[in-house]
Every structure is written in structure tokens, then in C-alpha cells.
Amino acid sequence: MSTSRRRTLLKVIVLGDSGPSDPKTFPFILLGNKIDVDGGKSRVVSEKKAMEWCSSKGNIPYFETSAKEDRNVDSAFLSVAKLALEHERDQDIYFQTVVPDPVPEAEQRSGCAC
């Protein structure tokens, strides 16, 4: 495995392990990219190993993608969008009610508050 590939894999592992403050609600997905290249012969991480890792991290969705062949790219984006929306729906929405100060009766009668 080349040094740059090892660094990329390490970054993915660190991101997955460190994550945001509440990783259970953060919409993580894992992409195996460029699956169209040389029939998978230069693959660094096997599909099985990627799926095992995703399973160990709470069943993170995994997609093998190819932008060149337009394979699973839309599915991956839809998946992460759905996960984000599910989290959004679970959050309480808080609207602050603003009540204006009452207008003195004298100003109401004059018709102009300027």
C-alpha cells in the first residue's frame, strides 16, 4: 500500500473514531470510491473489510461508488440526506415568542407613533 493511500485510510479511521460530539446522530456514511478502475485489482480495502468496519461502528451505511460510471453516487447522497433529516426531526424545535410592548393609548388615538 502506498504512503498516500495509507494516510488517506488513516484519516478515514481517525474521522470515524473521533467524530462529532454525538456520533450516534451524525450522518456518517463510508464510500469505496473508483470501483470502476481495473476491475478492483488495485483495491486497497476489501468490500468485506469495509463492511465489517461499518458494522463495528454502529452499522454505518457503505456504498461502493464510481462517479465515472454514475454508480451508487445518488444513492449515497440520498442516504446521508435521509439520515440528516431523521436526526433533524428528532430534535425539539424551539421558537421564541416575542410579544411587543403595548402601545400607550394616547399614541393609538393619534394615529402616528412618530
Short mmCIF file of C-alpha atoms in Angstrom, two decimals:
data_model
loop_
_atom_site.label_atom_id
_atom_site.label_comp_id
_atom_site.label_asym_id
_atom_site.label_seq_id
_atom_site.Cartn_x
_atom_site.Cartn_y
_atom_site.Cartn_z
CA MET A 1 0.00 0.00 0.00
CA SER A 2 1.42 3.40 -0.95
CA THR A 3 2.16 6.06 1.67
CA SER A 4 -0.55 8.39 0.37
CA ARG A 5 -3.15 5.59 0.44
CA ARG A 6 -2.12 4.67 3.97
CA ARG A 7 -2.50 8.31 5.04
CA THR A 8 -5.94 8.51 3.42
CA LEU A 9 -7.07 5.33 5.15
CA LEU A 10 -5.70 6.60 8.47
CA LYS A 11 -7.65 9.86 8.06
CA VAL A 12 -10.85 7.90 7.47
CA ILE A 13 -10.24 5.79 10.57
CA VAL A 14 -9.42 8.84 12.71
CA LEU A 15 -12.51 10.69 11.49
CA GLY A 16 -14.68 7.68 12.18
CA ASP A 17 -13.20 7.18 15.63
CA SER A 18 -13.10 10.81 16.76
CA GLY A 19 -16.25 12.08 15.07
CA PRO A 20 -18.58 14.78 16.31
CA SER A 21 -19.77 15.20 19.90
CA ASP A 22 -22.79 12.93 19.27
CA PRO A 23 -21.75 10.37 16.64
CA LYS A 24 -24.97 8.37 17.07
CA THR A 25 -26.91 11.15 15.38
CA PHE A 26 -24.22 12.36 12.93
CA PRO A 27 -24.97 11.09 9.40
CA PHE A 28 -21.79 9.15 8.65
CA ILE A 29 -21.51 7.02 5.52
CA LEU A 30 -18.49 5.27 4.05
CA LEU A 31 -17.72 5.30 0.33
CA GLY A 32 -15.50 2.88 -1.52
CA ASN A 33 -14.62 5.08 -4.49
CA LYS A 34 -13.39 4.37 -8.02
CA ILE A 35 -14.73 0.82 -8.12
CA ASP A 36 -14.61 1.03 -11.92
CA VAL A 37 -10.80 1.13 -12.01
CA ASP A 38 -9.11 -2.09 -13.26
CA GLY A 39 -11.89 -4.38 -12.10
CA GLY A 40 -10.96 -3.91 -8.45
CA LYS A 41 -7.45 -5.40 -8.78
CA SER A 42 -5.81 -2.39 -7.14
CA ARG A 43 -8.34 -2.29 -4.31
CA VAL A 44 -6.70 -1.37 -1.01
CA VAL A 45 -9.59 -2.30 1.31
CA SER A 46 -11.83 -5.25 0.51
CA GLU A 47 -15.59 -4.81 0.47
CA LYS A 48 -15.82 -7.35 3.30
CA LYS A 49 -13.33 -5.43 5.47
CA ALA A 50 -15.11 -2.12 4.80
CA MET A 51 -18.47 -3.65 5.71
CA GLU A 52 -17.04 -5.20 8.89
CA TRP A 53 -15.64 -1.81 9.90
CA CYS A 54 -19.00 -0.14 9.23
CA SER A 55 -20.72 -2.81 11.29
CA SER A 56 -18.30 -2.25 14.19
CA LYS A 57 -19.12 1.47 14.13
CA GLY A 58 -22.88 1.06 14.53
CA ASN A 59 -23.88 -0.10 11.04
CA ILE A 60 -22.68 2.91 9.08
CA PRO A 61 -24.07 2.68 5.53
CA TYR A 62 -21.43 1.60 2.99
CA PHE A 63 -21.52 2.29 -0.73
CA GLU A 64 -19.10 1.25 -3.44
CA THR A 65 -19.16 4.11 -5.91
CA SER A 66 -17.97 5.19 -9.32
CA ALA A 67 -18.52 8.78 -10.36
CA LYS A 68 -17.27 7.88 -13.84
CA GLU A 69 -19.97 5.22 -14.29
CA ASP A 70 -22.50 7.09 -12.14
CA ARG A 71 -22.77 4.10 -9.85
CA ASN A 72 -24.26 4.48 -6.34
CA VAL A 73 -23.37 8.18 -6.13
CA ASP A 74 -27.00 9.31 -5.95
CA SER A 75 -27.84 6.51 -3.53
CA ALA A 76 -25.03 7.58 -1.20
CA PHE A 77 -26.11 11.23 -1.21
CA LEU A 78 -29.75 10.27 -0.65
CA SER A 79 -28.75 8.04 2.25
CA VAL A 80 -26.79 10.74 4.05
CA ALA A 81 -29.55 13.28 3.40
CA LYS A 82 -32.18 10.92 4.86
CA LEU A 83 -30.02 10.29 7.92
CA ALA A 84 -29.58 14.03 8.44
CA LEU A 85 -33.31 14.66 8.09
CA GLU A 86 -34.15 11.86 10.53
CA HIS A 87 -31.87 13.49 13.08
CA GLU A 88 -33.43 16.90 12.40
CA ARG A 89 -36.94 15.54 13.02
CA ASP A 90 -35.85 14.06 16.35
CA GLN A 91 -34.69 17.41 17.63
CA ASP A 92 -37.07 19.64 19.54
CA ILE A 93 -37.81 22.81 17.69
CA TYR A 94 -37.84 25.87 19.90
CA PHE A 95 -39.45 29.07 18.78
CA GLN A 96 -39.05 32.09 20.99
CA THR A 97 -42.27 34.06 21.22
CA VAL A 98 -41.77 37.78 21.02
CA VAL A 99 -44.58 39.86 22.46
CA PRO A 100 -44.36 43.54 21.55
CA ASP A 101 -44.70 46.12 24.28
CA PRO A 102 -48.22 47.53 24.44
CA VAL A 103 -48.66 50.88 22.69
CA PRO A 104 -49.88 53.61 25.06
CA GLU A 105 -53.49 54.59 24.44
CA ALA A 106 -52.55 58.18 23.57
CA GLU A 107 -50.32 57.03 20.70
CA GLN A 108 -53.02 54.70 19.39
CA ARG A 109 -55.52 57.58 19.12
CA SER A 110 -53.16 59.97 17.40
CA GLY A 111 -52.70 57.54 14.51
CA CYS A 112 -48.96 58.26 14.33
CA ALA A 113 -46.27 56.98 16.61
CA CYS A 114 -43.55 59.13 15.03
#
